[in-house]
């Protein structure tokens, strides 16, 4: 056995050792009989051992039948051997011809059957595809119908089924925008039902007051109308996560700019965030105004003079009493201005975070020259500039309509008294200049803008020429 040979005994491999011979009996020695050796075919190496891996029992039968280790088992070539005689040569030739003809016929039949099966498979595949497309069209119609009717929960389920299908690409047909609308309006049905219940309760209370004869409260005030907005502020985090996943999954490819990619998702995300920021700020201001109006109405309905006011009227003259009332009004207005300034500062903090993200995205091409990104960033700069104005300087917001921008700036500077107020006005001018540069970049690139934007950009030129632009024309 060689140094790297498998540790298997020779008799397991069907090899009889050439050197080791069994001891001859006396009769074998007299007649000179020797042990037969295996015949190795010439095309195999001389050291080949059991090339067909026959088991030891088969090798012993081969030795008795006079076959070599490289021969096949006869039962494989001749079925039912050795219980059936071997076929003659003529019969074997006829069997060969018959088998050839049957093979040709069976091959033709198999080809025909395979063609029919392929046609059936093609027809079934086409039918399945048409049924699947019809089902997807039905789901799409259900989604749009429910979204139009305000049934956001059912539209959300239909959208989830569509995006989980391998045949649907969320970038096609504006499906990604529909998904953002569904996420933003999620829970809208519950809010609408809650408003309806609240209105019903208010109507019942009003009917009870009318039945009780409380005429002062019946016609005393008009019904308060709440500012309506699109979507809910509670869903802004889900929408942000939705767009961030789309941005990572479909980045912008400069070689295929026609495909929907992050170049479309980023402006949509920032647009929703800016809208939500403005809507929340407007609703908060609306609530503040309502509360101030309720307090003023309560004071007007209060006919009785307070004891301290009665004492002041009796102790001092009319001028002193009016001065006391005026001082109280100033304190009330000062408190209202402080509350509004705090609301502006909170809104500004959120707006500055949004501008930081926008500036980071716009540092790279092609976002630096994207017209929609430039428009959103310019509008956000104008919004932040308005938040810098102290509430004390804008006593009458409706009084600035029809006034030129230069006159508005002069009016604000004339009312500013503290150093903080002058710094706030300077920061507002910086934001307005930033917005003007961004709008001018859109115009230089051949983009289309609104009329008020064009007038706002041309304000500097009008100032140099001595022409003033009215505020209502610009805004």
Coordinates of C-alpha atoms in Angstrom, one line a residue:
X1 CA 0.0 0.0 0.0
X2 CA 1.3 3.4 -1.0
X3 CA 1.9 6.2 1.4
X4 CA -1.2 8.1 0.4
X5 CA -3.5 5.2 -0.4
X6 CA -6.9 4.8 1.3
X7 CA -6.7 2.6 4.3
X8 CA -9.1 0.0 2.9
X9 CA -8.2 -3.7 2.7
X10 CA -7.6 -5.1 -0.7
X11 CA -10.4 -7.7 -0.7
X12 CA -12.8 -4.8 -0.1
X13 CA -11.6 -3.3 -3.3
X14 CA -11.8 -6.6 -5.3
X15 CA -8.1 -7.0 -5.7
X16 CA -6.3 -10.2 -5.1
X17 CA -2.7 -9.6 -4.1
X18 CA -0.2 -10.7 -6.8
X19 CA 2.6 -11.5 -4.4
X20 CA 0.7 -13.3 -1.7
X21 CA -0.5 -16.7 -3.0
X22 CA -2.4 -19.2 -1.0
X23 CA -0.8 -22.5 -0.2
X24 CA -1.4 -25.1 -2.8
X25 CA -2.8 -28.4 -1.9
X26 CA -1.1 -31.7 -2.9
X27 CA -3.5 -32.3 -5.9
X28 CA -2.9 -28.8 -7.3
X29 CA 0.8 -29.2 -7.0
X30 CA 0.6 -32.6 -8.9
X31 CA -1.4 -31.2 -11.8
X32 CA 0.3 -27.7 -11.8
X33 CA -2.9 -25.6 -11.4
X34 CA -2.4 -22.0 -10.5
X35 CA -4.7 -19.2 -9.4
X36 CA -6.2 -17.1 -12.2
X37 CA -5.3 -13.4 -12.3
X38 CA -7.5 -10.5 -13.4
X39 CA -7.3 -9.2 -17.0
X40 CA -7.0 -5.4 -17.0
X41 CA -8.1 -3.8 -20.3
X42 CA -5.4 -2.1 -22.3
X43 CA -7.1 1.4 -22.2
X44 CA -6.9 1.4 -18.4
X45 CA -3.7 1.8 -16.4
X46 CA -2.1 -1.4 -15.1
X47 CA -2.7 -0.3 -11.5
X48 CA -6.5 0.3 -12.0
X49 CA -8.5 -1.3 -9.3
X50 CA -12.2 -1.9 -9.8
X51 CA -12.9 1.0 -12.1
X52 CA -16.7 0.4 -12.0
X53 CA -16.8 0.0 -8.2
X54 CA -18.4 -3.4 -8.1
X55 CA -19.1 -4.8 -4.7
X56 CA -17.1 -7.8 -3.5
X57 CA -20.0 -10.3 -4.1
X58 CA -20.2 -9.2 -7.7
X59 CA -16.5 -9.5 -8.2
X60 CA -16.6 -13.1 -6.9
X61 CA -19.3 -13.9 -9.4
X62 CA -17.3 -12.2 -12.2
X63 CA -14.3 -14.4 -11.3
X64 CA -16.5 -17.5 -11.6
X65 CA -18.0 -16.3 -14.9
X66 CA -14.6 -15.4 -16.3
X67 CA -15.4 -11.6 -16.6
X68 CA -13.0 -8.8 -15.8
X69 CA -13.5 -6.0 -13.3
X70 CA -14.1 -3.5 -16.2
X71 CA -17.2 -5.4 -17.6
X72 CA -20.7 -4.3 -17.0
X73 CA -23.2 -6.5 -15.2
X74 CA -24.9 -8.7 -17.9
X75 CA -28.4 -8.1 -16.4
X76 CA -28.1 -4.4 -17.3
X77 CA -27.6 -5.1 -21.0
X78 CA -30.0 -8.1 -21.2
X79 CA -33.0 -7.8 -18.9
X80 CA -34.1 -11.0 -17.0
X81 CA -30.6 -12.5 -17.4
X82 CA -29.8 -15.3 -16.4
X83 CA -33.4 -16.5 -16.3
X84 CA -34.0 -15.8 -20.0
X85 CA -31.8 -16.9 -22.9
X86 CA -29.8 -14.3 -24.8
X87 CA -31.4 -13.0 -28.0
X88 CA -30.1 -14.0 -31.4
X89 CA -28.4 -11.5 -33.7
X90 CA -31.4 -11.3 -36.1
X91 CA -33.9 -10.8 -33.3
X92 CA -31.6 -8.2 -31.8
X93 CA -31.4 -6.3 -35.1
X94 CA -35.2 -6.3 -35.4
X95 CA -35.5 -5.1 -31.8
X96 CA -33.1 -2.3 -32.6
X97 CA -35.0 -1.1 -35.6
X98 CA -38.3 -1.3 -33.7
X99 CA -36.8 0.7 -30.9
X100 CA -35.5 3.3 -33.3
X101 CA -38.9 3.8 -35.0
X102 CA -40.7 3.9 -31.7
X103 CA -38.2 6.4 -30.4
X104 CA -38.8 8.7 -33.5
X105 CA -42.5 8.4 -33.1
X106 CA -42.4 9.1 -29.4
X107 CA -40.1 12.0 -30.0
X108 CA -42.5 13.5 -32.5
X109 CA -45.4 12.9 -30.2
X110 CA -43.5 14.4 -27.3
X111 CA -42.6 17.5 -29.4
X112 CA -46.3 18.0 -30.3
X113 CA -47.4 17.5 -26.8
X114 CA -44.7 19.9 -25.5
X115 CA -45.9 22.5 -28.1
X116 CA -49.5 22.2 -27.0
X117 CA -48.4 22.4 -23.4
X118 CA -46.3 25.5 -24.1
X119 CA -49.3 27.1 -25.9
X120 CA -51.5 26.3 -22.9
X121 CA -48.9 27.7 -20.5
X122 CA -48.7 30.9 -22.6
X123 CA -52.4 31.3 -22.7
X124 CA -52.7 30.6 -19.0
X125 CA -49.9 33.1 -18.2
X126 CA -51.6 35.8 -20.4
X127 CA -54.9 35.2 -18.7
X128 CA -53.3 35.3 -15.2
X129 CA -51.5 38.6 -16.1
X130 CA -54.7 40.2 -17.5
X131 CA -56.6 39.2 -14.3
X132 CA -53.9 40.5 -12.1
X133 CA -53.8 43.8 -14.0
X134 CA -57.6 44.1 -13.8
X135 CA -57.4 43.5 -10.0
X136 CA -54.7 46.2 -9.7
X137 CA -56.8 48.6 -11.7
X138 CA -59.7 47.9 -9.4
X139 CA -57.6 48.6 -6.3
X140 CA -56.3 51.8 -7.8
X141 CA -59.8 53.0 -8.5
X142 CA -60.9 52.1 -4.9
X143 CA -58.0 54.0 -3.5
X144 CA -58.7 57.2 -5.4
X145 CA -62.4 57.0 -4.7
X146 CA -61.9 56.5 -1.0
X147 CA -59.4 59.4 -0.9
X148 CA -61.9 61.7 -2.7
X149 CA -64.7 60.7 -0.3
X150 CA -62.4 61.2 2.8
X151 CA -62.3 57.6 3.8
X152 CA -58.6 57.6 4.5
X153 CA -58.5 54.3 6.4
X154 CA -59.8 52.3 3.4
X155 CA -57.6 54.2 1.0
X156 CA -54.6 53.4 3.2
X157 CA -55.4 49.7 3.0
X158 CA -55.8 49.8 -0.8
X159 CA -52.4 51.7 -1.1
X160 CA -50.7 49.1 1.2
X161 CA -52.0 46.3 -1.0
X162 CA -50.7 48.0 -4.2
X163 CA -47.2 48.7 -3.0
X164 CA -46.7 45.2 -1.8
X165 CA -47.4 43.8 -5.3
X166 CA -44.3 43.1 -7.4
X167 CA -46.0 44.4 -10.6
X168 CA -46.4 47.9 -9.1
X169 CA -43.7 50.6 -9.2
X170 CA -44.4 53.3 -6.7
X171 CA -42.6 55.8 -8.8
X172 CA -45.1 55.4 -11.7
X173 CA -48.3 57.4 -12.0
X174 CA -47.6 59.6 -9.0
X175 CA -48.4 56.8 -6.6
X176 CA -45.6 58.0 -4.3
X177 CA -47.4 61.4 -4.0
X178 CA -50.7 59.7 -3.2
X179 CA -49.0 57.7 -0.5
X180 CA -47.7 60.9 1.1
X181 CA -51.2 62.4 1.0
X182 CA -52.7 59.3 2.7
X183 CA -50.1 59.4 5.4
X184 CA -50.6 63.2 6.0
X185 CA -54.4 62.9 6.1
X186 CA -54.4 59.8 8.3
X187 CA -56.8 60.2 11.2
X188 CA -58.8 62.8 9.3
X189 CA -62.0 60.8 9.6
X190 CA -61.8 60.7 13.4
X191 CA -61.1 64.4 13.6
X192 CA -64.1 65.2 11.4
X193 CA -66.4 63.1 13.5
X194 CA -65.1 64.8 16.6
X195 CA -65.8 68.2 15.1
X196 CA -69.3 67.1 14.2
X197 CA -70.0 65.9 17.8
X198 CA -68.6 69.2 19.1
X199 CA -70.9 71.2 16.8
X200 CA -73.9 69.2 17.9
X201 CA -73.1 69.8 21.6
X202 CA -72.8 73.5 20.9
X203 CA -76.1 73.6 19.1
X204 CA -77.8 71.7 22.0
X205 CA -76.3 74.2 24.5
X206 CA -77.6 77.1 22.3
X207 CA -81.0 75.6 22.2
X208 CA -81.0 75.2 25.9
X209 CA -80.1 78.8 26.4
X210 CA -82.8 79.9 24.0
X211 CA -85.3 77.8 26.0
X212 CA -84.1 79.4 29.2
X213 CA -84.7 82.9 27.9
X214 CA -81.0 84.0 28.0
X215 CA -81.4 86.6 25.3
X216 CA -78.1 88.3 26.0
X217 CA -76.0 85.2 25.0
X218 CA -78.3 84.2 22.1
X219 CA -77.5 87.0 19.8
X220 CA -74.4 88.3 21.6
X221 CA -71.8 86.7 19.4
X222 CA -71.2 85.0 16.1
X223 CA -70.1 81.4 15.9
X224 CA -66.4 80.9 15.9
X225 CA -65.0 79.3 12.7
X226 CA -61.9 77.2 13.1
X227 CA -59.2 77.5 10.6
X228 CA -59.1 74.4 8.3
X229 CA -55.9 72.9 7.2
X230 CA -54.7 70.0 5.1
X231 CA -53.5 67.0 7.0
X232 CA -52.5 66.7 10.6
X233 CA -49.4 67.9 12.4
X234 CA -49.2 64.6 14.3
X235 CA -48.4 62.8 11.0
X236 CA -45.5 64.9 10.0
X237 CA -43.0 62.4 11.4
X238 CA -44.5 59.5 9.5
X239 CA -44.4 61.5 6.2
X240 CA -40.8 62.4 6.9
X241 CA -39.8 58.8 7.4
X242 CA -41.7 57.8 4.3
X243 CA -39.9 60.3 2.1
X244 CA -36.5 59.5 3.6
X245 CA -37.0 55.8 2.8
X246 CA -37.9 56.7 -0.8
X247 CA -34.8 59.0 -1.1
X248 CA -32.5 56.2 0.0
X249 CA -34.2 53.6 -2.2
X250 CA -34.3 55.8 -5.3
X251 CA -31.4 58.2 -5.4
X252 CA -30.9 60.6 -8.3
X253 CA -29.2 59.1 -11.3
X254 CA -27.7 61.8 -13.6
X255 CA -27.5 59.3 -16.5
X256 CA -31.3 58.7 -16.3
X257 CA -32.7 62.1 -15.2
X258 CA -36.2 61.3 -16.5
X259 CA -36.8 58.8 -13.8
X260 CA -38.6 59.8 -10.6
X261 CA -35.9 60.0 -7.9
X262 CA -34.7 61.9 -4.9
X263 CA -34.8 65.1 -7.1
X264 CA -38.6 64.9 -6.8
X265 CA -38.9 63.6 -3.2
X266 CA -36.8 66.3 -1.5
X267 CA -38.9 69.3 -2.7
X268 CA -42.1 67.4 -1.8
X269 CA -40.8 66.7 1.7
X270 CA -39.7 70.3 2.3
X271 CA -42.9 71.6 0.9
X272 CA -45.0 69.6 3.3
X273 CA -42.8 70.7 6.3
X274 CA -43.1 74.4 5.3
X275 CA -46.8 74.1 4.9
X276 CA -47.2 72.4 8.3
X277 CA -45.0 75.0 9.9
X278 CA -47.1 77.9 8.5
X279 CA -50.4 76.1 9.3
X280 CA -49.5 75.6 12.9
X281 CA -48.4 79.2 13.3
X282 CA -51.6 80.5 11.7
X283 CA -53.8 78.3 13.9
X284 CA -51.9 79.4 17.1
X285 CA -52.4 83.1 16.1
X286 CA -56.1 82.4 15.4
X287 CA -56.5 81.0 18.9
X288 CA -54.8 83.9 20.4
X289 CA -57.0 86.4 18.6
X290 CA -60.1 84.5 19.6
X291 CA -59.1 84.5 23.2
X292 CA -58.4 88.3 23.1
X293 CA -61.8 88.9 21.4
X294 CA -63.5 86.9 24.1
X295 CA -61.8 88.9 26.8
X296 CA -62.8 92.2 25.1
X297 CA -66.4 91.0 24.7
X298 CA -66.6 90.0 28.4
X299 CA -65.4 93.5 29.4
X300 CA -67.9 95.1 27.1
X301 CA -70.8 93.0 28.5
X302 CA -69.7 93.8 32.0
X303 CA -71.8 96.9 32.8
X304 CA -70.9 97.1 36.5
X305 CA -67.8 99.1 37.2
X306 CA -65.2 97.4 39.3
X307 CA -64.7 98.6 42.9
X308 CA -61.2 99.9 42.3
X309 CA -62.4 101.8 39.2
X310 CA -65.3 103.3 41.2
X311 CA -62.9 104.4 43.9
X312 CA -60.6 105.9 41.3
X313 CA -63.5 107.8 39.6
X314 CA -64.6 109.2 42.9
X315 CA -61.1 110.1 44.2
X316 CA -59.6 111.5 41.0
X317 CA -60.7 113.5 38.0
X318 CA -61.8 112.2 34.7
X319 CA -58.2 112.6 33.3
X320 CA -56.7 110.5 36.0
X321 CA -59.4 107.8 35.6
X322 CA -58.8 107.6 31.8
X323 CA -55.0 107.4 32.4
X324 CA -55.6 104.5 34.8
X325 CA -57.8 102.7 32.2
X326 CA -55.2 103.4 29.5
X327 CA -52.4 102.0 31.6
X328 CA -54.5 98.8 32.2
X329 CA -55.0 98.5 28.4
X330 CA -51.3 98.9 27.8
X331 CA -50.5 96.2 30.2
X332 CA -53.0 93.9 28.5
X333 CA -51.6 94.7 25.1
X334 CA -48.0 94.2 26.4
X335 CA -49.0 90.8 27.7
X336 CA -50.5 89.9 24.3
X337 CA -47.4 91.1 22.4
X338 CA -45.2 89.0 24.7
X339 CA -47.2 85.9 24.0
X340 CA -47.1 86.5 20.3
X341 CA -43.3 87.1 20.4
X342 CA -42.8 83.8 22.3
X343 CA -44.9 82.0 19.6
X344 CA -42.8 83.6 16.9
X345 CA -39.6 82.5 18.5
X346 CA -40.8 78.9 18.9
X347 CA -41.9 78.8 15.2
X348 CA -38.5 80.4 14.2
X349 CA -36.6 77.6 15.9
X350 CA -38.4 74.9 13.9
X351 CA -38.0 77.0 10.7
X352 CA -34.2 77.4 11.2
X353 CA -33.9 73.6 11.6
X354 CA -35.7 73.2 8.2
X355 CA -33.5 75.8 6.6
X356 CA -30.4 74.0 7.9
X357 CA -31.5 70.7 6.3
X358 CA -32.4 72.5 3.0
X359 CA -29.0 74.3 2.8
X360 CA -27.2 71.0 3.4
X361 CA -29.1 69.3 0.6
X362 CA -28.6 72.3 -1.8
X363 CA -24.9 72.2 -1.4
X364 CA -24.7 69.4 -3.9
X365 CA -25.7 69.3 -7.6
X366 CA -28.3 69.3 -9.1
X367 CA -30.2 70.5 -6.0
X368 CA -28.3 73.8 -6.0
X369 CA -30.0 74.9 -9.2
X370 CA -33.3 73.1 -8.8
X371 CA -36.0 75.7 -9.3
X372 CA -38.5 74.2 -6.9
X373 CA -35.9 74.0 -4.1
X374 CA -34.9 77.6 -4.8
X375 CA -38.5 78.7 -4.6
X376 CA -39.2 76.9 -1.4
X377 CA -36.0 78.2 0.2
X378 CA -36.8 81.8 -0.8
X379 CA -40.3 81.6 0.6
X380 CA -39.0 80.2 3.8
X381 CA -36.6 83.1 4.1
X382 CA -39.4 85.5 3.7
X383 CA -41.4 83.7 6.4
X384 CA -38.5 83.8 8.8
X385 CA -38.0 87.5 8.0
X386 CA -41.6 88.2 9.0
X387 CA -41.1 86.3 12.3
X388 CA -38.2 88.6 13.2
X389 CA -40.6 91.6 13.4
X390 CA -41.6 92.3 17.0
X391 CA -45.3 92.3 17.6
X392 CA -45.2 95.8 19.2
X393 CA -44.1 97.3 15.9
X394 CA -47.1 95.9 14.0
X395 CA -50.0 97.5 15.7
X396 CA -52.3 97.5 12.7
X397 CA -51.5 94.8 10.2
X398 CA -54.3 95.9 7.8
X399 CA -53.0 99.4 7.8
X400 CA -49.9 98.6 5.7
X401 CA -51.9 97.5 2.6
X402 CA -51.3 99.8 -0.3
X403 CA -48.1 101.2 1.3
X404 CA -44.7 100.9 -0.5
X405 CA -42.0 98.7 0.9
X406 CA -39.8 101.6 1.6
X407 CA -42.5 103.3 3.6
X408 CA -43.1 100.1 5.6
X409 CA -39.4 99.9 6.4
X410 CA -39.4 103.5 7.5
X411 CA -42.5 103.0 9.6
X412 CA -41.0 99.9 11.4
X413 CA -37.7 101.7 12.0
X414 CA -39.5 104.8 13.4
X415 CA -41.4 102.6 15.9
X416 CA -38.4 100.6 17.0
X417 CA -37.0 101.9 20.3
X418 CA -34.8 99.2 21.7
X419 CA -31.6 97.8 20.4
X420 CA -33.1 94.4 20.1
X421 CA -35.8 95.7 17.9
X422 CA -33.3 97.4 15.5
X423 CA -31.3 94.1 15.4
X424 CA -34.5 92.2 14.5
X425 CA -35.2 94.5 11.7
X426 CA -31.7 94.2 10.4
X427 CA -32.0 90.4 10.4
X428 CA -35.3 90.7 8.6
X429 CA -33.6 92.7 5.8
X430 CA -30.9 90.0 5.5
X431 CA -33.6 87.3 5.0
X432 CA -35.3 89.5 2.4
X433 CA -32.1 89.9 0.5
X434 CA -31.5 86.2 0.6
X435 CA -34.9 85.5 -0.8
X436 CA -34.4 88.1 -3.5
X437 CA -31.1 86.4 -4.6
X438 CA -32.7 83.0 -4.8
X439 CA -35.7 84.4 -6.8
X440 CA -33.2 86.1 -9.1
X441 CA -31.4 82.9 -9.7
X442 CA -34.6 81.3 -10.8
X443 CA -35.2 84.1 -13.3
X444 CA -31.7 84.0 -14.6
X445 CA -32.1 80.3 -15.2
X446 CA -35.2 80.9 -17.4
X447 CA -37.7 79.8 -14.8
X448 CA -41.2 81.1 -14.4
X449 CA -42.3 82.9 -11.2
X450 CA -45.5 84.7 -10.0
X451 CA -46.1 88.3 -10.6
X452 CA -45.5 89.3 -7.0
X453 CA -42.1 87.5 -7.1
X454 CA -41.0 89.4 -10.2
X455 CA -42.0 92.7 -8.6
X456 CA -40.3 91.8 -5.4
X457 CA -37.0 91.0 -7.2
X458 CA -37.2 94.2 -9.2
X459 CA -37.6 96.3 -6.0
X460 CA -34.0 97.2 -5.8
X461 CA -34.0 98.5 -9.4
X462 CA -37.2 100.5 -8.7
X463 CA -35.6 102.0 -5.6
X464 CA -32.6 103.1 -7.7
X465 CA -34.9 104.7 -10.2
X466 CA -37.1 106.3 -7.6
X467 CA -40.1 104.1 -8.0
X468 CA -41.8 102.5 -5.1
X469 CA -43.6 99.2 -5.1
X470 CA -46.7 98.8 -3.0
X471 CA -47.0 96.1 -0.4
X472 CA -50.2 94.7 -1.7
X473 CA -48.7 94.4 -5.2
X474 CA -45.7 92.5 -3.9
X475 CA -47.3 90.2 -1.4

